[in-house]
Amino acid sequence: MRTVIVVGASLSGLYAARELRAQGFDGRLVVVGDEPHLPYDRPPLSKDFLTGRSGEERLALSDTDEMAELDARWLLGTRARGLDTRGRTVLLDDGRTVSGDGVVIATGASARRLPGPGLAGVHTLRTLDDARALRAELTGGARRVVVIGGGFIGAETASSCAALGHDVTVVEAAPLPLVPQLGPEVAALCAALHRRGGVDLVTGTGVAALRGRGTVTGVELSDGRLLPADVVIVGIGAVPNTGWLAGSPLALHDGLLCDDGCATALPQVVAVGDVARVGGTRAEHWTSATEQPRVAVRNLLAGYTAETLRPLPYFWSDQYGARIQFAGRRLDTDTVRIAEGTVTDGAPGEDGLLALYEREGRTTAVLSVDRPRPFMRARRALGRGAGALEAVSRDT
């Protein structure tokens, strides 16, 4: 294999480039990215970067020394518009083509947007440019902010806006935010963090329309209420960036379908990160984007699926001064037990809490609010397999 093309220059694309060199690939390496920026860390965009506690220099995922060692050609600010699978050639939107012997698809996902005409004051938060624009608007004095969507991005952004002194309302169409991820009992505890942080939470109603002429002035809800707004932040999920693969033989269904080793149906084409549906699951988590490239690159260089992975799902979120961590695979039928900590007025107490999800006498998942050490022990026990966790929770 003489040339490998990595399509996508964010976290998973950078990790794929690192793995290619670490696993002995010494050929030509080309990285294509639609943003003009070198790889940067996205989680701080909704937190420290948005509040001004850190600058852009803290977002960089690499430095000049590593870039030199990777010896890659970076084609930034250039969008891929097609893949000629016969010659493994990537077609670029500026008319150029890049041909290779192997392709790593790491094009990630884009923020889902509301239908209708664009209005000034309406933002999504997915990219560095998104964060720059939103931060600039939030520094011009007190604003009435409406966040549409109570998921992790919405909650983190609402927390940051509240910390900056803005009047914040979160609108969530479901009865509770984060129910699919956490289940109703624990989701209710985390939803209470909004109230504790001084943020209004409106649930069980959707958005009918955004109001304003040129600039947003309000959010009309499905139940007829009108929320005044100077700034609206849309956090209603993300769409995998697979449009450029339309017409190719690759299977697309809410992401690019891969086997358990990140290999697609085409030889020498693998996928990683938010765009990849690996073994039936598409996980938009930092850990997936950093763990998948090692296996994907090994299988790419081997020419077949030599290794598979099924890592323990893990994610975290920082909201209202609290760190939420979750690991495991829960089902709606699992029961939840608070193993440590307290609940005060429906919210995690000042000492935090550790919740265990259980099924047929064994622990399937664990959630922590500000209990990092017990959580890490529980997570390690889950990784070793069921049965060890009860001893861990008794010892903490």
JSON list of C-alpha atoms in Angstrom, two decimals, residues 112 238-242 251-257 274-278 280-284:
[
{"chain": "A", "resi": 112, "resn": "ARG", "atom": "CA", "xyz": [-29.04, 19.24, 12.56]},
{"chain": "A", "resi": 238, "resn": "ALA", "atom": "CA", "xyz": [-26.31, 15.70, 14.36]},
{"chain": "A", "resi": 239, "resn": "VAL", "atom": "CA", "xyz": [-26.51, 14.13, 10.91]},
{"chain": "A", "resi": 240, "resn": "PRO", "atom": "CA", "xyz": [-23.65, 11.90, 9.70]},
{"chain": "A", "resi": 241, "resn": "ASN", "atom": "CA", "xyz": [-21.77, 13.39, 6.75]},
{"chain": "A", "resi": 242, "resn": "THR", "atom": "CA", "xyz": [-22.48, 10.74, 4.14]},
{"chain": "A", "resi": 251, "resn": "ALA", "atom": "CA", "xyz": [-24.22, 1.01, 2.42]},
{"chain": "A", "resi": 252, "resn": "LEU", "atom": "CA", "xyz": [-25.65, 4.08, 4.13]},
{"chain": "A", "resi": 253, "resn": "HIS", "atom": "CA", "xyz": [-28.19, 4.05, 6.95]},
{"chain": "A", "resi": 254, "resn": "ASP", "atom": "CA", "xyz": [-27.81, 6.78, 9.57]},
{"chain": "A", "resi": 255, "resn": "GLY", "atom": "CA", "xyz": [-24.10, 6.54, 8.92]},
{"chain": "A", "resi": 256, "resn": "LEU", "atom": "CA", "xyz": [-21.76, 4.36, 6.90]},
{"chain": "A", "resi": 257, "resn": "LEU", "atom": "CA", "xyz": [-22.35, 0.69, 7.65]},
{"chain": "A", "resi": 274, "resn": "ASP", "atom": "CA", "xyz": [-19.27, 9.89, 14.12]},
{"chain": "A", "resi": 275, "resn": "VAL", "atom": "CA", "xyz": [-19.89, 8.89, 10.50]},
{"chain": "A", "resi": 276, "resn": "ALA", "atom": "CA", "xyz": [-19.33, 5.17, 11.08]},
{"chain": "A", "resi": 277, "resn": "ARG", "atom": "CA", "xyz": [-22.03, 2.70, 12.12]},
{"chain": "A", "resi": 278, "resn": "VAL", "atom": "CA", "xyz": [-19.78, -0.03, 13.49]},
{"chain": "A", "resi": 280, "resn": "GLY", "atom": "CA", "xyz": [-24.87, -1.78, 14.07]},
{"chain": "A", "resi": 281, "resn": "THR", "atom": "CA", "xyz": [-24.08, 1.16, 16.37]},
{"chain": "A", "resi": 282, "resn": "ARG", "atom": "CA", "xyz": [-23.14, 4.75, 15.57]},
{"chain": "A", "resi": 283, "resn": "ALA", "atom": "CA", "xyz": [-21.69, 6.42, 18.68]},
{"chain": "A", "resi": 284, "resn": "GLU", "atom": "CA", "xyz": [-21.05, 10.16, 18.71]}
]
